[in-house]
Short mmCIF file of C-alpha atoms in Angstrom, two decimals:
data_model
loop_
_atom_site.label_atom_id
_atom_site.label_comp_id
_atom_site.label_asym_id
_atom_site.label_seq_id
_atom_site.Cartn_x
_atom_site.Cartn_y
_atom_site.Cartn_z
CA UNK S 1 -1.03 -24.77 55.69
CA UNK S 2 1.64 -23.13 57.52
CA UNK S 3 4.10 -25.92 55.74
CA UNK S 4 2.52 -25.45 52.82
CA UNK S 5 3.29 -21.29 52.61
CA UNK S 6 6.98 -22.04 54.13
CA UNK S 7 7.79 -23.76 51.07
CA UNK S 8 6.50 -21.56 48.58
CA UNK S 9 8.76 -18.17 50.22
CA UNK S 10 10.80 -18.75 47.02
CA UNK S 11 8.21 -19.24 44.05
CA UNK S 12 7.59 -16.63 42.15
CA UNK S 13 3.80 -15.34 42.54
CA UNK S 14 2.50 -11.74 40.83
CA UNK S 15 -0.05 -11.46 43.29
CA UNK S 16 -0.76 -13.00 46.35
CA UNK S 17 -3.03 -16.28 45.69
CA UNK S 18 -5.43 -17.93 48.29
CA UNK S 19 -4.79 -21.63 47.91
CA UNK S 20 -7.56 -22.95 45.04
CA UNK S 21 -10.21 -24.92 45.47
CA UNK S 22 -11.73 -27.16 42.46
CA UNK S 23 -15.29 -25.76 41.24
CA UNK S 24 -16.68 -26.74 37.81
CA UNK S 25 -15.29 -23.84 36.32
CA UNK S 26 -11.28 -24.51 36.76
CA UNK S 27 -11.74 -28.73 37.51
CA UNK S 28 -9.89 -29.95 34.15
CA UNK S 29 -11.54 -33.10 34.35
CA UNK S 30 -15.13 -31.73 34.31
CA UNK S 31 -13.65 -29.47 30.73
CA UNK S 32 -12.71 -32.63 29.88
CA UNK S 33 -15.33 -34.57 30.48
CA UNK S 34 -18.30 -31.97 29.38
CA UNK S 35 -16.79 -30.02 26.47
CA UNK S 36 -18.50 -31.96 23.91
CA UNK S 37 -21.44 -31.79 25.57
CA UNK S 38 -21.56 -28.03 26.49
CA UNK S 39 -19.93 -26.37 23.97
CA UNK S 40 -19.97 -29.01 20.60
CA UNK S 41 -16.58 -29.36 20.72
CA UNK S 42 -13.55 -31.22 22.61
CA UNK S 43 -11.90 -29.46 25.44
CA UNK S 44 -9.16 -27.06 23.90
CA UNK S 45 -5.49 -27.90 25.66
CA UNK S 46 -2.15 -25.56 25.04
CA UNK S 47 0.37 -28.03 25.75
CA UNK S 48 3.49 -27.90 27.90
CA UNK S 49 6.54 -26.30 25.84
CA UNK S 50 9.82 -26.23 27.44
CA UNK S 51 10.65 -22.37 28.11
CA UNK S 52 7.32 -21.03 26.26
CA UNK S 53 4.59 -21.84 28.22
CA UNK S 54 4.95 -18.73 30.69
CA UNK S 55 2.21 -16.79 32.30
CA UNK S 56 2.24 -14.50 29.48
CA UNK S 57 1.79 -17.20 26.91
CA UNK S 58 -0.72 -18.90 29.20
CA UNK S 59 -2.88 -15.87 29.59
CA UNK S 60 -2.87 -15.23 25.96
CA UNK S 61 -4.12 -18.82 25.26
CA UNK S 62 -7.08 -18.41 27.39
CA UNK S 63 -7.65 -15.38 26.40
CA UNK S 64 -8.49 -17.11 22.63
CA UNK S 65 -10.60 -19.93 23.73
CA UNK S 66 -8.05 -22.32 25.24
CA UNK S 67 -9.95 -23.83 28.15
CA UNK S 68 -6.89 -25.79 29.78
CA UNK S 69 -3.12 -24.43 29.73
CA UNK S 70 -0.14 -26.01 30.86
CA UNK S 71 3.13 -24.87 32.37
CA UNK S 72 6.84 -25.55 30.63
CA UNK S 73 7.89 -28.88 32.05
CA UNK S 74 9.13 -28.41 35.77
CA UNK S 75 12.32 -30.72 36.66
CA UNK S 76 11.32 -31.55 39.99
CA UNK S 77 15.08 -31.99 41.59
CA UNK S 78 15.87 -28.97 40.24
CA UNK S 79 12.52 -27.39 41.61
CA UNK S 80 12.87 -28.94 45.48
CA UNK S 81 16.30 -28.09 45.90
CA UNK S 82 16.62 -24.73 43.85
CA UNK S 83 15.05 -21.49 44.62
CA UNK S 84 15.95 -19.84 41.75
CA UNK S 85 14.58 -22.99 39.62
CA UNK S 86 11.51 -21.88 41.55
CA UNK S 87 11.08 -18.24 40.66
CA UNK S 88 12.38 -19.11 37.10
CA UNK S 89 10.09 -22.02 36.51
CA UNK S 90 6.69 -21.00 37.60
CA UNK S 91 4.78 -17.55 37.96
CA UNK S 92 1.20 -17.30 38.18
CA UNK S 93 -1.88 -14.87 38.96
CA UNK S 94 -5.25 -15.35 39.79
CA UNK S 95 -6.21 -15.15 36.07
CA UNK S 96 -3.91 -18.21 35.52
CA UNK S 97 -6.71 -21.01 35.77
CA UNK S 98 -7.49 -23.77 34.59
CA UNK S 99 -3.66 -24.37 34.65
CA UNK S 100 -1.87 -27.47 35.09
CA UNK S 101 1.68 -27.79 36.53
CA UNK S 102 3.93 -30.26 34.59
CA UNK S 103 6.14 -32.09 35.85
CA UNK S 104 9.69 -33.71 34.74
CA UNK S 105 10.44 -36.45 36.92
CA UNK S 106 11.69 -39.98 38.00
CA UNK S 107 11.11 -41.02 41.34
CA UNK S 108 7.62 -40.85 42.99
CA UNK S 109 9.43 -38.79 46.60
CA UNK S 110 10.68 -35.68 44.08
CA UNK S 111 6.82 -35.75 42.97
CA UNK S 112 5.50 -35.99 46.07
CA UNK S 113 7.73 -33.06 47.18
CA UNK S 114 6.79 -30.76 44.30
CA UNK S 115 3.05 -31.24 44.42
CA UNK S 116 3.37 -30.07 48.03
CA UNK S 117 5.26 -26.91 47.45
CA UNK S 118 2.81 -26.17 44.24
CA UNK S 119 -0.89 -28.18 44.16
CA UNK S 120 -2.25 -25.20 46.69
CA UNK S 121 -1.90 -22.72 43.03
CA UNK S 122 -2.65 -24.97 40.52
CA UNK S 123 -5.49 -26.98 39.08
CA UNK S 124 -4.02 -29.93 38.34
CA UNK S 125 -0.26 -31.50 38.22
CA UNK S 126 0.55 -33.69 35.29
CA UNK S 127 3.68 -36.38 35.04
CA UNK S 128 5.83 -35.67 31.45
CA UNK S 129 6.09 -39.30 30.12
CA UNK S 130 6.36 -37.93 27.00
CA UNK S 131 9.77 -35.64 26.11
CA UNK S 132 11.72 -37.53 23.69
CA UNK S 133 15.05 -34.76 24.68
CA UNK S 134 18.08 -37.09 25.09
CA UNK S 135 19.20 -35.58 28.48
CA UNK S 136 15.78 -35.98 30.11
CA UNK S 137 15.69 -39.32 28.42
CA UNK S 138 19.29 -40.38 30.22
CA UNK S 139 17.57 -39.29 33.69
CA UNK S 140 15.09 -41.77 33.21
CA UNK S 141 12.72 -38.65 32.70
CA UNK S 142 10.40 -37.88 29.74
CA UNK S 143 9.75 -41.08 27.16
CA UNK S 144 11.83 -43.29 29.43
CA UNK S 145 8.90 -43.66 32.07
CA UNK S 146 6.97 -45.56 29.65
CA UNK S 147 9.23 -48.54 30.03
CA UNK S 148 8.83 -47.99 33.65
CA UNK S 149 5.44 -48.75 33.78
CA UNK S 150 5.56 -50.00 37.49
CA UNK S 151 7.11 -46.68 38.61
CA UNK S 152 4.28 -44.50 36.83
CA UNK S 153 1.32 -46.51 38.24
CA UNK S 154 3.25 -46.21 41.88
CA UNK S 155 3.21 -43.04 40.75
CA UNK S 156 -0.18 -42.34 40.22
CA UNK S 157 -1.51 -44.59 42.90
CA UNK S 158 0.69 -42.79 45.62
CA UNK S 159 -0.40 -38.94 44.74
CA UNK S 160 -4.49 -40.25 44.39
CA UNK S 161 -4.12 -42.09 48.30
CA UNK S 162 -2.59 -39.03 49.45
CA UNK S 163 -4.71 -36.18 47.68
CA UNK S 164 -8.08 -37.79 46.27
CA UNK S 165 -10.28 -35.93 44.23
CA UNK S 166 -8.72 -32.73 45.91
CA UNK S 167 -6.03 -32.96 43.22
CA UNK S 168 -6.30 -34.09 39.81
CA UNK S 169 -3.15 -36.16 38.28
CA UNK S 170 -2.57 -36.20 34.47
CA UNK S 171 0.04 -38.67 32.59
CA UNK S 172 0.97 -37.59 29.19
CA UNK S 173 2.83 -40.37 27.15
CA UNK S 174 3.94 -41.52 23.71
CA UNK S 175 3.63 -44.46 21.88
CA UNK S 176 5.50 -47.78 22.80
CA UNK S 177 8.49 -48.77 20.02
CA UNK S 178 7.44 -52.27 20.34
CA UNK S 179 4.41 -54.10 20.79
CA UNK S 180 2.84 -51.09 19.55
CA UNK S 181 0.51 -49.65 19.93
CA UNK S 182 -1.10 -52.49 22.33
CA UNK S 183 1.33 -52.27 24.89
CA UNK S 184 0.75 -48.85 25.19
CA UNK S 185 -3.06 -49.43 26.24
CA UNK S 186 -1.91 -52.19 28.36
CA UNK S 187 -0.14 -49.50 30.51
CA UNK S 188 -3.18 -47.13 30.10
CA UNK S 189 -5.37 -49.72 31.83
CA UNK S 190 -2.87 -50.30 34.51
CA UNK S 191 -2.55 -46.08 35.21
CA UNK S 192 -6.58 -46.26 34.58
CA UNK S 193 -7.00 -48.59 37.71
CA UNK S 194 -4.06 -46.72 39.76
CA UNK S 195 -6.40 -44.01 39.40
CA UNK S 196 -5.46 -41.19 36.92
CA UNK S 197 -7.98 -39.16 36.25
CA UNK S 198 -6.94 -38.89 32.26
CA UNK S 199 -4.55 -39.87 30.00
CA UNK S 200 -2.85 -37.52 27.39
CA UNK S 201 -1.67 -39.57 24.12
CA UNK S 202 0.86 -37.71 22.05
CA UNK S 203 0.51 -40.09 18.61
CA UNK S 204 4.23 -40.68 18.22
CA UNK S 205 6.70 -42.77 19.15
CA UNK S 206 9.69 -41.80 21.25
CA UNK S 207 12.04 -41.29 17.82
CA UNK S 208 9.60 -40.12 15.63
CA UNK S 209 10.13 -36.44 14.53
CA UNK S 210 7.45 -33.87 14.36
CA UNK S 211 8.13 -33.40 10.89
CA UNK S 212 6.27 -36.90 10.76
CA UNK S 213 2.41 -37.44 10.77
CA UNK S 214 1.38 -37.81 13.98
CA UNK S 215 -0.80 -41.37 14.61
CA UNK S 216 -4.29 -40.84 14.41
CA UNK S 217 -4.81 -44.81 14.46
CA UNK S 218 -2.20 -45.62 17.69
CA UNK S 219 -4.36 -43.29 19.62
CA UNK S 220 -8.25 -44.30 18.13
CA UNK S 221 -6.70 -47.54 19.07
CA UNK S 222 -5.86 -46.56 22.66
CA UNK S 223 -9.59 -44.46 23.13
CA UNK S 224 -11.25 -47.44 21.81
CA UNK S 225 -9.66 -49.90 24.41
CA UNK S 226 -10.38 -47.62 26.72
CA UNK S 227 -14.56 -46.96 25.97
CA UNK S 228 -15.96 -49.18 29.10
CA UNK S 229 -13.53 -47.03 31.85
CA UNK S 230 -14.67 -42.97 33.23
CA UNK S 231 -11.34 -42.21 31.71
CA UNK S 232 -10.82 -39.52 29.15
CA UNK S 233 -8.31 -39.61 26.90
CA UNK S 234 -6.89 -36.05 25.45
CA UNK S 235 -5.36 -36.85 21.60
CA UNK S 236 -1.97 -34.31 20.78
CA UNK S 237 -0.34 -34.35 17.57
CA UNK S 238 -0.70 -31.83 14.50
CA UNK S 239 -3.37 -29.62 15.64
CA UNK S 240 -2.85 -26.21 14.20
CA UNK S 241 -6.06 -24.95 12.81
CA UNK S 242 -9.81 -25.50 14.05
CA UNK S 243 -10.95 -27.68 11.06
CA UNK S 244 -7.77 -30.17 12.24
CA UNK S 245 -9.05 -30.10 15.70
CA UNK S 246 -12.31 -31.12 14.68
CA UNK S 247 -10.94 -33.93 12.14
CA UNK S 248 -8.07 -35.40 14.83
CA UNK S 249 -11.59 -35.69 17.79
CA UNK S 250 -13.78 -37.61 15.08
CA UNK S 251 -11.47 -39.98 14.27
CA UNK S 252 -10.15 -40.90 17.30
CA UNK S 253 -12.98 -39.85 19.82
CA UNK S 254 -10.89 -38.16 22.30
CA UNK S 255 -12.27 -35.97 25.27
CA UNK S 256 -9.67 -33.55 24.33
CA UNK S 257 -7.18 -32.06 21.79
CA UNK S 258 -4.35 -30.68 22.59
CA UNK S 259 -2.06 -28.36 20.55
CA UNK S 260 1.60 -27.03 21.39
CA UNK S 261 3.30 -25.77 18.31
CA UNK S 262 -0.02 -24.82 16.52
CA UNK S 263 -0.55 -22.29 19.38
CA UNK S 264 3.03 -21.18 20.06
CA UNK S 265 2.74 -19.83 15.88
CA UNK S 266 -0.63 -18.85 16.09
CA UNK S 267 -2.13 -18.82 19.84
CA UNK S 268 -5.82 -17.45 18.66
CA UNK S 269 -6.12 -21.13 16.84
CA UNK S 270 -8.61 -22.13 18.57
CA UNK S 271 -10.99 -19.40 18.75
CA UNK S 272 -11.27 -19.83 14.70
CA UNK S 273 -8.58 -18.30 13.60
CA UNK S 274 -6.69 -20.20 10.76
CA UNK S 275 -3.62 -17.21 10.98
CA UNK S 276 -2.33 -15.43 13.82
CA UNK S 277 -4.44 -12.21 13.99
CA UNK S 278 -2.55 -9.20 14.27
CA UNK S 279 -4.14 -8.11 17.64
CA UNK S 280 -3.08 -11.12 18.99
CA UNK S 281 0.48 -9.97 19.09
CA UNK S 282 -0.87 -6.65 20.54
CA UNK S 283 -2.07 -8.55 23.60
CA UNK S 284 0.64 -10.77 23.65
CA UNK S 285 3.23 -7.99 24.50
CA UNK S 286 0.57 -5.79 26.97
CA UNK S 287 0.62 -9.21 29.09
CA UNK S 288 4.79 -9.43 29.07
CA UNK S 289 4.78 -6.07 30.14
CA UNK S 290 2.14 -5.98 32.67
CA UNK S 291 3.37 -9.59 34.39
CA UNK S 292 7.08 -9.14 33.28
CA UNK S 293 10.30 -11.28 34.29
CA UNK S 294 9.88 -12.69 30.27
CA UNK S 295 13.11 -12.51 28.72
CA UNK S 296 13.49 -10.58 25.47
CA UNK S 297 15.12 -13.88 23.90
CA UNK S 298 11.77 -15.56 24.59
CA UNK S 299 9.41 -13.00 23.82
CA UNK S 300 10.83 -11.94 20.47
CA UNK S 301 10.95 -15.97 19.73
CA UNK S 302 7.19 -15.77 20.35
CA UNK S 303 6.64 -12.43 18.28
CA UNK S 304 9.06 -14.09 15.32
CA UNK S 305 6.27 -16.86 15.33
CA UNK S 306 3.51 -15.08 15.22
CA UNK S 307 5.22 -12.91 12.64
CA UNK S 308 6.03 -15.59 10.84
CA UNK S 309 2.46 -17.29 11.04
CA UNK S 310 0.49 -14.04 9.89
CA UNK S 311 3.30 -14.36 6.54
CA UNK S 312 4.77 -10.79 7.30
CA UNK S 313 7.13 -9.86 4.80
CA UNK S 314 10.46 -11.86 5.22
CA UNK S 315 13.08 -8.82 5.53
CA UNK S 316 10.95 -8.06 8.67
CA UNK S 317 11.46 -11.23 10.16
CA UNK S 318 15.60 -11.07 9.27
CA UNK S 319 14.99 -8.05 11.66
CA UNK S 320 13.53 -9.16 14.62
CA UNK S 321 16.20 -11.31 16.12
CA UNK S 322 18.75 -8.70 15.92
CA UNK S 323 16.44 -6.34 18.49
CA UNK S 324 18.06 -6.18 22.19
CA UNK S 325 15.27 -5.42 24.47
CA UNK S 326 11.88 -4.79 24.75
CA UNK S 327 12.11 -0.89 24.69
CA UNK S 328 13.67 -1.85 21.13
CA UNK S 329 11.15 -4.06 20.01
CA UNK S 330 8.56 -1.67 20.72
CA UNK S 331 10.35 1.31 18.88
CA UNK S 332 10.47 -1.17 15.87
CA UNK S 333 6.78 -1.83 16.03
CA UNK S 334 5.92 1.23 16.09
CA UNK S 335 8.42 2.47 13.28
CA UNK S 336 7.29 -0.49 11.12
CA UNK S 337 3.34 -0.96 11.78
CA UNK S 338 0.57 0.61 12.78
CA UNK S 339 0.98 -0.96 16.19
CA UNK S 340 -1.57 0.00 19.42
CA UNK S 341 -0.80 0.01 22.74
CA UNK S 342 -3.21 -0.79 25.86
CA UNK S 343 -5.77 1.86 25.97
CA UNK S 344 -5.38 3.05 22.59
CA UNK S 345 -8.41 2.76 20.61
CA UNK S 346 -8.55 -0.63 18.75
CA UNK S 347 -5.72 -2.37 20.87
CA UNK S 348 -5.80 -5.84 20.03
CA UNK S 349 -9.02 -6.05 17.21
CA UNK S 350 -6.91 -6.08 14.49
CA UNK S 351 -6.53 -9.05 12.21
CA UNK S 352 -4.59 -8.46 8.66
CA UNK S 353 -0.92 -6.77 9.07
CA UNK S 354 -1.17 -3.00 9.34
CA UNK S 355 1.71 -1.94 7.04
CA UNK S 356 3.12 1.35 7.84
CA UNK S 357 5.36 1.58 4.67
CA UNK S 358 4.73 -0.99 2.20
#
């Protein structure tokens, strides 16, 4: 332990954490595994967005009936070697659970090093074989591991010898450009008998846009190959209201669905809202402000979304992005809506825009 705490001087904690220990209520893979069961419904997954899925962000998700969050992708070079990578790339709190620490990487010693420095504060540490970015690409990061199959089941079978059941591994991937999607399940069984404990499918291919229907059909296919393995397979692609989270896990019977820019517009999707509720942005600031080290260039992105999900009149969203800090954005809040603070009565219960002067 005393190794463990010397290499986390430099990440940046709120509070002091005792090291976790997996119980039902923060092991992913039981979520996973039970949601359907337990609650009539898949497990509910914020994905990983690089830059936007801070504490604050996190905390918000759970807060509206996401059961599993993820952090932005960490580059694990950067993370080892940089302290300020550290503090920049990963804050949490005792609050922060079930979270799951992702990880950009391309050699199985950086992983090994960052799950060290980290697995003692989170829940679960999953490998990014998914980011389609160029740069990451180039690095043999991202999409580019899923023509590296051997590397990602070393991967996976190196972290399970060393860790066990004491630490559940997650790959997240796309879908194979050729000899799709069967080659794609052919590396699924291979990371199945490594020993993943689930697979996250993200229904596109490595140059498909997002503008593009994700595919329902590559990943049914992928679940179905799957059915006689005590795998489960988590489906992402255009989720963004309940009723698509329900359609996307009957057609493809996945344990999970998992939804990234549905939540960063609207992060109270999955507790049944089909727009971003007004009290939602309420909350969202109380939780920069009370965890701070957000910058204002990320938190007004995430109020312009919300904004822009809940249709607020257009001039207002012109507006936003010219604001410089938070002391500003407040002031305009307040000059503009009917906007509640923490402690104020009906702080975050509001659902429709409260207008001051229109």
């Amino acid at each position: 332990m005393e190794a463990v705490e010397k290499n986390f001087e430099n990440l940046s904690l709120s509070k002091p954490l005792e090291p976790k220990r997996l119980t039902e209520q923060n092991d992913p893979l039981h979520i996973i595994k039970t949601r359907l069961k337990t609650h009539g419904r898949p497990a509910t997954i914020s994905g990983p967005m690089v830059r936007y899925s801070k504490l604050a962000f996190r905390q918000l998700c759970h807060y509206y009936d996401t059961d599993i969050v993820y952090t932005p992708m960490i580059l694990a070079r950067e993370f080892v070697r940089n302290k300020y990578a550290r503090i920049s790339d990963f804050t949490t709190n005792k609050e922060d659970s079930p979270v799951i620490a992702q990880v950009g990487v391309n050699n199985t010693t950086d992983l090994l090093r960052v799950i060290e420095m980290i697995c003692p504060f989170v829940d679960a540490i999953g490998v990014n074989c998914g980011c389609p970015i160029k740069e990451q690409v180039r690095e043999g990061i991202g999409c580019a591991l899923i023509y590296n199959e051997d590397l990602m089941v070393d991967m996976v079978e190196t972290v399970k010898s060393k860790y066990g059941n004491k630490l559940r591994m997650e790959m997240k991937i796309r879908i194979h450009e050729h000899e799709k999607p069967e080659r794609t399940l052919r590396l699924c069984e291979r990371l199945c008998d490594a020993g993943v404990d689930w697979i996250t499918v993200h229904g596109r291919l490595k140059g498909t846009r997002s503008s593009q229907p994700v595919d329902l059909n590559a990943i049914k296919y992928i679940i179905d190959g799957l059915s006689g393995r005590n795998v489960p397979v988590v489906a992402n692609g255009d989720c963004f209201t309940v009723a698509d989270m329900a359609r996307i896990q009957e057609f493809t019977g996945a344990h999970g669905v998992m939804s990234a820019r549905g939540l960063l517009n609207n992060p109270a999707l999955f507790a049944g809202f089909d727009k971003c509720p007004w009290g939602c942005l309420e909350r969202f600031l109380y939780y920069c402000i009370d965890i701070g080290g957000l910058p204002i260039q990320l938190v007004l992105h995430h109020v312009y979304c919300m904004l822009e999900n809940m249709q607020v009149l257009k001039r207002y969203l012109k507006q936003i992005m010219t604001l410089q800090s938070m002391v500003e954005l407040l002031m305009w809040l307040e000059n503009n809506f009917q906007f509640k603070r923490y402690g104020q009565s009906g702080f975050a219960t509001g659902v429709e825009i409260p207008y001051k002067n229109e």
